[in-house]
Coordinates of C-alpha atoms in Angstrom, one line a residue:
Chain K
M1 CA -4.4 -20.4 -26.4
P2 CA -7.3 -21.0 -24.1
E3 CA -10.9 -21.0 -25.5
I4 CA -12.1 -17.5 -26.5
S5 CA -14.7 -16.0 -24.1
P6 CA -18.0 -15.1 -25.8
E7 CA -18.3 -11.5 -24.6
P8 CA -15.6 -8.9 -25.4
V9 CA -14.0 -6.8 -22.7
A10 CA -13.4 -3.1 -23.6
V11 CA -10.1 -1.6 -22.7
I12 CA -10.5 2.2 -22.8
G13 CA -7.1 3.8 -23.2
A14 CA -5.6 0.7 -24.7
S15 CA -3.1 2.9 -26.6
G16 CA -1.5 3.8 -23.3
A17 CA 1.1 1.6 -21.6
L18 CA -1.1 0.0 -18.9
G19 CA -4.1 -0.4 -21.3
F20 CA -2.0 -2.0 -23.9
G21 CA -0.4 -4.4 -21.4
L22 CA -3.9 -5.4 -20.1
A23 CA -5.2 -5.8 -23.7
V24 CA -2.4 -8.3 -24.7
R25 CA -2.5 -10.2 -21.4
L26 CA -6.3 -10.6 -21.6
A27 CA -6.1 -11.7 -25.2
L28 CA -3.5 -14.2 -24.3
A29 CA -5.9 -15.5 -21.7
G30 CA -8.5 -16.0 -24.4
V31 CA -10.6 -12.9 -23.7
Q32 CA -11.9 -11.0 -26.8
V33 CA -10.7 -7.4 -26.4
A34 CA -12.5 -4.3 -27.7
I35 CA -9.6 -1.8 -28.1
G36 CA -10.8 1.7 -27.3
S37 CA -9.0 4.9 -28.1
R38 CA -10.0 8.5 -28.7
S39 CA -9.7 8.1 -32.4
E40 CA -10.7 5.0 -34.4
Q41 CA -7.4 5.2 -36.3
R42 CA -5.4 5.1 -33.2
A43 CA -7.5 2.1 -32.0
L44 CA -6.8 0.3 -35.2
E45 CA -3.1 0.9 -34.9
T46 CA -3.1 -0.3 -31.3
A47 CA -5.1 -3.4 -32.3
E48 CA -2.6 -4.2 -35.0
R49 CA 0.3 -3.7 -32.5
A50 CA -1.5 -6.0 -30.0
A51 CA -2.2 -8.7 -32.6
A52 CA 1.5 -8.7 -33.4
V53 CA 2.3 -9.5 -29.8
V54 CA -0.5 -12.0 -29.4
P55 CA -1.1 -13.5 -32.9
G56 CA -3.9 -15.8 -31.7
G57 CA -5.7 -12.9 -29.9
V58 CA -9.0 -11.5 -30.9
F59 CA -8.9 -7.7 -31.0
A60 CA -11.5 -5.3 -32.4
S61 CA -10.9 -1.6 -32.6
H62 CA -13.3 1.2 -31.9
D63 CA -13.5 4.7 -30.6
N64 CA -14.0 4.7 -26.9
A65 CA -17.8 4.9 -27.0
G66 CA -17.9 2.1 -29.6
A67 CA -15.7 -0.1 -27.4
V68 CA -18.0 0.4 -24.5
R69 CA -21.0 -0.5 -26.7
A70 CA -19.3 -3.7 -27.9
A71 CA -18.4 -5.0 -24.5
G72 CA -19.9 -6.3 -21.3
T73 CA -17.1 -5.3 -18.9
V74 CA -15.2 -2.1 -19.4
I75 CA -11.7 -1.4 -18.1
L76 CA -10.9 2.3 -17.8
S77 CA -7.2 2.8 -18.1
V78 CA -6.6 6.4 -19.1
P79 CA -4.3 9.1 -17.7
F80 CA -6.1 10.9 -14.8
R81 CA -6.1 14.2 -16.8
N82 CA -8.4 12.4 -19.3
Q83 CA -10.6 10.4 -17.0
S84 CA -13.3 12.9 -16.5
E85 CA -13.5 13.9 -20.2
T86 CA -13.5 10.2 -21.3
L87 CA -16.3 9.3 -18.9
A88 CA -18.3 12.2 -20.2
N89 CA -17.7 11.0 -23.8
V90 CA -18.7 7.4 -23.2
R91 CA -21.6 8.2 -20.8
D92 CA -24.3 7.6 -23.4
A93 CA -22.6 4.3 -24.4
L94 CA -22.5 2.9 -20.8
R95 CA -25.4 0.8 -19.8
A96 CA -26.9 0.0 -16.4
G97 CA -25.5 -3.4 -15.2
Q98 CA -22.2 -2.9 -17.0
L99 CA -19.1 -3.6 -14.9
L100 CA -16.6 -0.7 -15.0
I101 CA -13.1 -1.5 -13.6
D102 CA -11.4 1.8 -13.0
A103 CA -7.6 1.7 -13.1
T104 CA -7.1 5.4 -13.1
V105 CA -4.4 6.9 -10.9
P106 CA -4.5 10.6 -9.9
L107 CA -0.7 11.1 -10.0
A108 CA 0.5 14.6 -9.6
A109 CA 2.3 14.1 -13.0
A110 CA -1.1 14.8 -14.5
V111 CA -0.5 18.5 -13.7
S112 CA 3.2 18.4 -14.4
G113 CA 4.0 17.4 -10.8
K114 CA 6.0 14.4 -9.6
A115 CA 4.9 10.9 -10.4
T116 CA 5.6 10.0 -6.7
R117 CA 2.9 12.4 -5.6
M118 CA -0.8 12.3 -5.7
L119 CA -3.5 14.8 -6.5
G120 CA -6.4 15.2 -4.1
V121 CA -9.6 14.2 -5.8
W122 CA -12.7 15.9 -4.3
Q123 CA -14.6 12.6 -4.3
G124 CA -11.7 10.9 -2.5
S125 CA -10.3 8.9 -5.4
A126 CA -10.4 8.5 -9.2
A127 CA -12.6 5.4 -8.7
Q128 CA -15.1 7.4 -6.7
Q129 CA -15.1 10.1 -9.3
A130 CA -15.8 7.4 -11.9
L131 CA -18.7 6.1 -9.8
E132 CA -20.1 9.7 -9.6
M133 CA -19.8 10.2 -13.4
A134 CA -21.0 6.9 -14.6
P135 CA -24.8 6.5 -15.3
E136 CA -26.9 5.0 -12.6
G137 CA -26.6 1.2 -12.4
V138 CA -23.1 1.0 -13.8
R139 CA -21.2 -1.2 -11.3
V140 CA -17.8 0.4 -10.5
V141 CA -14.9 -1.6 -9.1
S142 CA -11.3 -0.2 -8.6
A143 CA -8.3 -2.4 -9.4
L144 CA -5.0 -2.9 -11.2
H145 CA -3.1 0.2 -9.9
T146 CA -0.1 -1.7 -8.6
V147 CA 0.5 -3.8 -11.7
S148 CA 3.4 -2.5 -13.8
A149 CA 2.5 -1.6 -17.4
T150 CA 6.0 -2.7 -18.4
S151 CA 5.6 -6.1 -16.8
L152 CA 2.2 -6.7 -18.4
S153 CA 3.5 -5.9 -21.8
D154 CA 6.4 -8.2 -21.5
L155 CA 4.8 -11.6 -21.8
D156 CA 7.9 -13.3 -20.6
H157 CA 7.6 -11.5 -17.2
D158 CA 6.2 -13.7 -14.5
L159 CA 3.7 -11.4 -12.8
A160 CA 3.4 -13.3 -9.5
Q161 CA 1.7 -10.5 -7.6
D162 CA -1.6 -9.4 -6.2
V163 CA -4.2 -7.0 -7.5
L164 CA -5.9 -4.9 -4.9
V165 CA -9.6 -4.7 -5.6
C166 CA -12.0 -2.2 -4.0
G167 CA -15.7 -1.8 -4.4
D168 CA -19.0 -1.5 -2.6
S169 CA -20.4 -4.8 -3.9
R170 CA -18.8 -8.1 -3.1
A171 CA -20.4 -9.7 -6.1
D172 CA -19.0 -7.0 -8.4
K173 CA -15.6 -7.4 -7.0
R174 CA -15.7 -11.1 -7.4
E175 CA -16.7 -10.7 -11.1
A176 CA -13.8 -8.3 -11.7
A177 CA -11.5 -10.7 -9.9
E178 CA -12.6 -13.6 -12.1
L179 CA -11.8 -11.6 -15.2
I180 CA -8.4 -10.3 -13.9
E181 CA -7.3 -13.7 -12.6
R182 CA -7.6 -15.1 -16.1
I183 CA -4.2 -13.3 -16.5
D184 CA -1.6 -15.7 -15.4
G185 CA 0.2 -14.7 -12.2
L186 CA -2.4 -12.2 -10.9
R187 CA -4.2 -12.9 -7.6
C188 CA -7.0 -10.6 -6.6
V189 CA -7.5 -9.5 -3.0
D190 CA -10.6 -7.9 -1.6
C191 CA -9.4 -4.7 0.0
G192 CA -12.7 -3.3 1.1
R193 CA -15.1 -0.6 -0.1
L194 CA -14.6 1.7 -3.0
E195 CA -13.4 4.5 -0.8
M196 CA -10.3 2.4 -0.1
A197 CA -9.2 3.2 -3.7
R198 CA -7.6 6.4 -2.4
T199 CA -5.0 4.2 -0.8
T200 CA -4.6 1.6 -3.6
E201 CA -4.3 4.4 -6.1
A202 CA -1.6 6.0 -4.0
L203 CA 0.3 2.8 -4.1
T204 CA 1.1 3.5 -7.7
A205 CA 3.1 6.5 -6.6
L206 CA 4.8 4.5 -3.9
L207 CA 5.8 1.8 -6.4
I208 CA 7.1 4.4 -8.7
A209 CA 9.4 5.6 -5.9
V210 CA 10.5 2.0 -5.2
N211 CA 11.0 1.3 -8.9
S212 CA 13.1 4.4 -9.2
R213 CA 15.2 3.5 -6.2
Y214 CA 15.8 -0.1 -7.0
K215 CA 15.6 -0.1 -10.9
V216 CA 12.8 -2.7 -10.9
H217 CA 9.2 -3.2 -11.8
A218 CA 7.9 -4.0 -8.4
G219 CA 4.5 -5.3 -7.4
I220 CA 2.5 -5.9 -4.2
R221 CA 1.8 -9.1 -2.3
I222 CA -0.5 -9.4 0.7
T223 CA 1.0 -12.0 3.1
R224 CA -0.8 -14.8 5.1
L225 CA -4.0 -14.9 3.1
P226 CA -6.1 -18.1 2.9
E227 CA -6.0 -20.1 -0.3
R228 CA -9.5 -19.3 -1.3
L229 CA -10.2 -15.6 -1.5
W230 CA -13.4 -15.4 -3.5
E231 CA -15.7 -18.2 -2.3
Chain J
M1 CA 19.8 -15.2 22.6
P2 CA 22.1 -13.0 20.4
E3 CA 24.6 -10.7 22.0
I4 CA 23.1 -7.7 23.7
S5 CA 23.6 -4.4 21.9
P6 CA 25.2 -1.7 24.0
E7 CA 22.8 1.1 23.5
P8 CA 19.1 0.7 24.5
V9 CA 16.3 1.5 22.1
A10 CA 13.3 3.3 23.6
V11 CA 9.8 2.1 22.7
I12 CA 7.4 4.9 23.6
G13 CA 4.0 3.5 24.0
A14 CA 5.2 0.0 24.8
S15 CA 2.1 -0.7 26.8
G16 CA 0.1 -0.6 23.6
A17 CA -0.2 -3.7 21.4
L18 CA 2.2 -2.6 18.6
G19 CA 4.8 -1.1 21.1
F20 CA 4.7 -4.3 23.2
G21 CA 5.2 -6.5 20.2
L22 CA 8.1 -4.4 19.0
A23 CA 9.6 -4.4 22.5
V24 CA 9.6 -8.2 22.9
R25 CA 10.8 -8.8 19.3
L26 CA 13.7 -6.4 19.7
A27 CA 14.6 -7.9 23.1
L28 CA 14.5 -11.4 21.5
A29 CA 17.0 -10.0 18.9
G30 CA 19.4 -9.0 21.6
V31 CA 18.4 -5.3 21.8
Q32 CA 18.2 -3.6 25.2
V33 CA 14.7 -2.0 25.4
A34 CA 13.9 1.1 27.4
I35 CA 10.1 0.6 27.9
G36 CA 8.4 4.0 28.0
S37 CA 4.9 4.7 29.2
R38 CA 3.0 7.7 30.4
S39 CA 3.3 6.5 34.0
E40 CA 6.4 4.8 35.4
Q41 CA 4.1 2.3 37.2
R42 CA 2.6 1.3 33.8
A43 CA 6.1 1.0 32.3
L44 CA 7.2 -1.2 35.1
E45 CA 4.2 -3.5 34.6
T46 CA 4.8 -3.6 30.9
A47 CA 8.5 -4.4 31.4
E48 CA 7.6 -7.3 33.7
R49 CA 5.1 -8.6 31.2
A50 CA 7.7 -8.4 28.4
A51 CA 10.3 -10.1 30.6
A52 CA 7.8 -13.0 31.1
V53 CA 7.6 -13.3 27.3
V54 CA 11.3 -13.0 26.7
P55 CA 13.0 -14.2 29.9
G56 CA 16.5 -13.4 28.6
G57 CA 15.6 -9.9 27.4
V58 CA 17.0 -6.8 28.9
F59 CA 14.2 -4.3 29.7
A60 CA 14.3 -1.1 31.7
S61 CA 11.2 0.9 32.6
H62 CA 10.8 4.7 32.5
D63 CA 8.2 7.3 31.9
N64 CA 8.3 8.4 28.3
A65 CA 10.8 11.2 28.8
G66 CA 13.1 8.9 30.8
A67 CA 13.0 6.3 28.1
V68 CA 14.0 8.8 25.5
R69 CA 16.9 10.0 27.7
A70 CA 18.1 6.4 28.3
A71 CA 18.1 5.5 24.6
G72 CA 19.9 6.3 21.3
T73 CA 17.1 5.4 18.9
V74 CA 13.4 6.1 19.8
I75 CA 10.5 4.2 18.4
L76 CA 7.2 6.2 18.7
S77 CA 4.3 3.8 18.9
V78 CA 1.4 5.6 20.4
P79 CA -2.2 6.0 19.3
F80 CA -2.5 9.0 17.0
R81 CA -4.7 10.8 19.5
N82 CA -1.7 10.9 21.9
Q83 CA 1.1 11.5 19.4
S84 CA 1.1 15.3 19.6
E85 CA 0.9 15.3 23.4
T86 CA 3.6 12.7 23.8
L87 CA 6.0 14.5 21.5
A88 CA 5.4 17.7 23.5
N89 CA 6.1 15.8 26.7
V90 CA 9.3 14.2 25.5
R91 CA 10.5 17.3 23.6
D92 CA 13.0 18.3 26.3
A93 CA 14.4 14.8 26.5
L94 CA 15.0 14.4 22.7
R95 CA 18.5 15.3 21.5
A96 CA 19.8 16.5 18.2
G97 CA 21.2 13.4 16.4
Q98 CA 18.7 11.0 17.9
L99 CA 16.9 8.7 15.4
L100 CA 13.1 8.8 15.9
I101 CA 11.2 6.0 14.1
D102 CA 7.6 7.0 13.9
A103 CA 5.0 4.2 13.7
T104 CA 2.0 6.3 14.4
V105 CA -1.1 5.8 12.3
P106 CA -3.8 8.5 12.0
L107 CA -6.7 6.1 11.9
A108 CA -10.2 7.7 12.0
A109 CA -10.7 5.4 15.1
A110 CA -8.8 8.1 17.0
V111 CA -11.9 10.2 16.8
S112 CA -14.4 7.3 17.2
G113 CA -14.5 6.7 13.4
K114 CA -13.8 3.5 11.5
A115 CA -10.4 1.8 11.7
T116 CA -10.6 1.4 7.9
R117 CA -10.6 5.2 7.5
M118 CA -7.8 7.8 7.9
L119 CA -7.8 11.2 9.4
G120 CA -6.3 14.0 7.3
V121 CA -3.2 15.4 9.0
W122 CA -2.4 19.0 8.1
Q123 CA 1.3 18.2 7.6
G124 CA 0.4 15.3 5.4
S125 CA 1.1 12.4 7.7
A126 CA 1.7 11.5 11.3
A127 CA 5.4 11.2 10.5
Q128 CA 5.6 14.7 9.1
Q129 CA 3.8 15.9 12.2
A130 CA 6.5 14.2 14.3
L131 CA 9.2 15.8 12.2
E132 CA 7.6 19.2 12.8
M133 CA 7.2 18.7 16.5
A134 CA 10.6 17.1 17.2
P135 CA 13.5 19.4 18.1
E136 CA 15.9 20.5 15.3
G137 CA 18.4 17.8 14.5
V138 CA 16.2 14.8 15.5
R139 CA 16.3 12.5 12.5
V140 CA 12.7 11.2 11.7
V141 CA 12.0 8.1 9.8
S142 CA 8.6 6.5 9.2
A143 CA 8.2 2.7 9.4
L144 CA 6.4 -0.3 10.8
H145 CA 2.8 0.6 10.0
T146 CA 2.0 -2.6 8.1
V147 CA 3.3 -5.1 10.7
S148 CA 0.6 -6.6 12.8
A149 CA 0.8 -6.1 16.5
T150 CA -0.7 -9.5 17.1
S151 CA 1.9 -11.2 14.9
L152 CA 4.8 -9.4 16.6
S153 CA 3.6 -10.4 20.1
D154 CA 3.2 -14.0 19.1
L155 CA 6.8 -15.1 18.9
D156 CA 5.8 -18.3 17.1
H157 CA 4.4 -16.3 14.2
D158 CA 6.8 -16.3 11.2
L159 CA 6.7 -12.6 10.2
A160 CA 8.1 -13.1 6.7
Q161 CA 7.1 -9.6 5.4
D162 CA 8.4 -6.2 4.5
V163 CA 8.6 -3.0 6.4
L164 CA 8.0 0.1 4.3
V165 CA 10.5 2.8 5.4
C166 CA 10.1 6.5 4.4
G167 CA 12.4 9.3 5.2
D168 CA 14.3 12.3 3.8
S169 CA 17.8 10.8 4.5
R170 CA 19.0 7.6 3.0
A171 CA 21.5 7.1 5.9
D172 CA 18.8 7.5 8.5
K173 CA 16.6 5.0 6.7
R174 CA 19.5 2.6 6.5
E175 CA 20.1 3.0 10.3
A176 CA 16.4 2.4 11.0
A177 CA 16.4 -0.6 8.7
E178 CA 19.5 -2.1 10.4
L179 CA 17.6 -2.0 13.7
I180 CA 14.3 -3.3 12.4
E181 CA 15.9 -6.1 10.4
R182 CA 17.3 -7.5 13.7
I183 CA 13.8 -8.8 14.1
D184 CA 13.7 -12.1 12.4
G185 CA 11.5 -12.2 9.2
L186 CA 11.3 -8.4 8.6
R187 CA 12.9 -6.9 5.5
C188 CA 13.0 -3.2 5.1
V189 CA 12.2 -1.5 1.8
D190 CA 13.1 2.1 1.0
C191 CA 9.8 3.7 -0.1
G192 CA 11.0 7.2 -0.7
R193 CA 10.8 10.5 1.1
L194 CA 9.0 11.1 4.4
E195 CA 6.0 12.5 2.6
M196 CA 5.3 9.0 1.3
A197 CA 4.3 8.1 4.9
R198 CA 0.8 9.4 4.1
T199 CA 0.5 6.2 1.9
T200 CA 2.3 3.8 4.2
E201 CA 0.3 5.0 7.2
A202 CA -2.9 4.5 5.2
L203 CA -1.9 0.9 4.5
T204 CA -2.7 0.1 8.1
A205 CA -6.4 0.9 7.4
L206 CA -6.2 -1.2 4.2
L207 CA -4.8 -4.1 6.1
I208 CA -7.4 -3.8 8.8
A209 CA -10.0 -4.1 6.1
V210 CA -8.2 -7.1 4.6
N211 CA -7.8 -8.7 8.1
S212 CA -11.5 -8.2 8.8
R213 CA -12.5 -9.7 5.5
Y214 CA -10.2 -12.8 5.6
K215 CA -9.8 -13.3 9.4
V216 CA -6.0 -13.1 9.2
H217 CA -3.1 -10.9 10.3
A218 CA -1.9 -9.9 6.8
G219 CA 1.3 -8.1 6.0
I220 CA 2.9 -6.5 2.8
R221 CA 5.5 -7.8 0.5
I222 CA 7.1 -5.8 -2.4
T223 CA 7.8 -8.2 -5.2
R224 CA 10.8 -8.4 -7.6
L225 CA 13.3 -6.4 -5.4
P226 CA 17.0 -7.1 -5.7
E227 CA 18.7 -9.1 -2.9
R228 CA 20.6 -6.2 -1.4
L229 CA 18.3 -3.3 -0.5
W230 CA 20.6 -1.2 1.7
E231 CA 24.1 -1.3 0.2

């Protein structure tokens, strides 16, 4: 196990498949994880489940607002149908200066539609909705939509793929990339401003179609990039 | 040079950067290319330019409707602002059963906006607009939006990337893939129904942002796919 980082990272929605996968992979990389769930009981169960997967990992369990308070960086990994309510519930816990990595995907499945279709979000994307709902000064970056939850949770799976990162501040994107790249096999690529999240979010639906066609857990690679992406 | 295919492929908009790149790469792969342009004179100049790049290539030059008549498969590679007009102009030349590969991208640059932004197309995507405008029986497939025009035109550039193919018929997609994969280094991936083109088209804008950030001509790879994609 690598050395444990001093500041915990909150994973909001860690009981869900993507959140759980991120929690165990981050813990494996030596990051303390504040497991957030709507109920403290659910968070506790999830933390126990995560600790069984990564016995050396450091997990704390909280309700969502508690996880936000306990952490520096917050990863928001909830179903789209809960994103707005969750952000409203943790609004008082969020602090100016906190980094919020939004991984929400507005799949049509949120309203009983197909998982290969997207919902239109008035702000343009779930990430832009997060930016609008978060308190002033919270730094919002969009990432992690193309990484399969199943692949993350299976620690034997060699991820070997890119994470498409969008945001309006280069420094914020770099900070998110530094955290995400602690997970073995993930390389972060700067894909432009936060508004580009409408495309990176839609890639989830595209990969769901590809996965269904080929019975795989596919990811994305951007070709021909230089070696150093975040100097 | 590989053996020349019997039936020409029309490239509509071959005077443009993407169309020209496709024309020379296809010719290099032994495909006869019917170069289409709005004016026959422009098509002739483009065919001469292409023949200078691929001396053994077989190029014929036509106005757009003539190129459609001369060909089996038609690749539509025009700026979005010309797509509708071009389809109206070649409508009488298109025949039921013809395969139309739409490579049009509704970049906001078409209306003097940013190349990293998209236009909303009422039908959902340029490909769906093409399907609506083409005569009954023309088989529309969407592809080639993530392949850099510059990389195609530079024959020394190892493409080594995927082409995301969308369409409502698996057989039509396979036929498009067989043609496109004659170009060395391109692998076609079935990304679902034609409506998914709204996402694959948007990837052009994303790659333009990536290219601008990293000074490259990036492409896309889908990871973890099986070896045979079109059995």
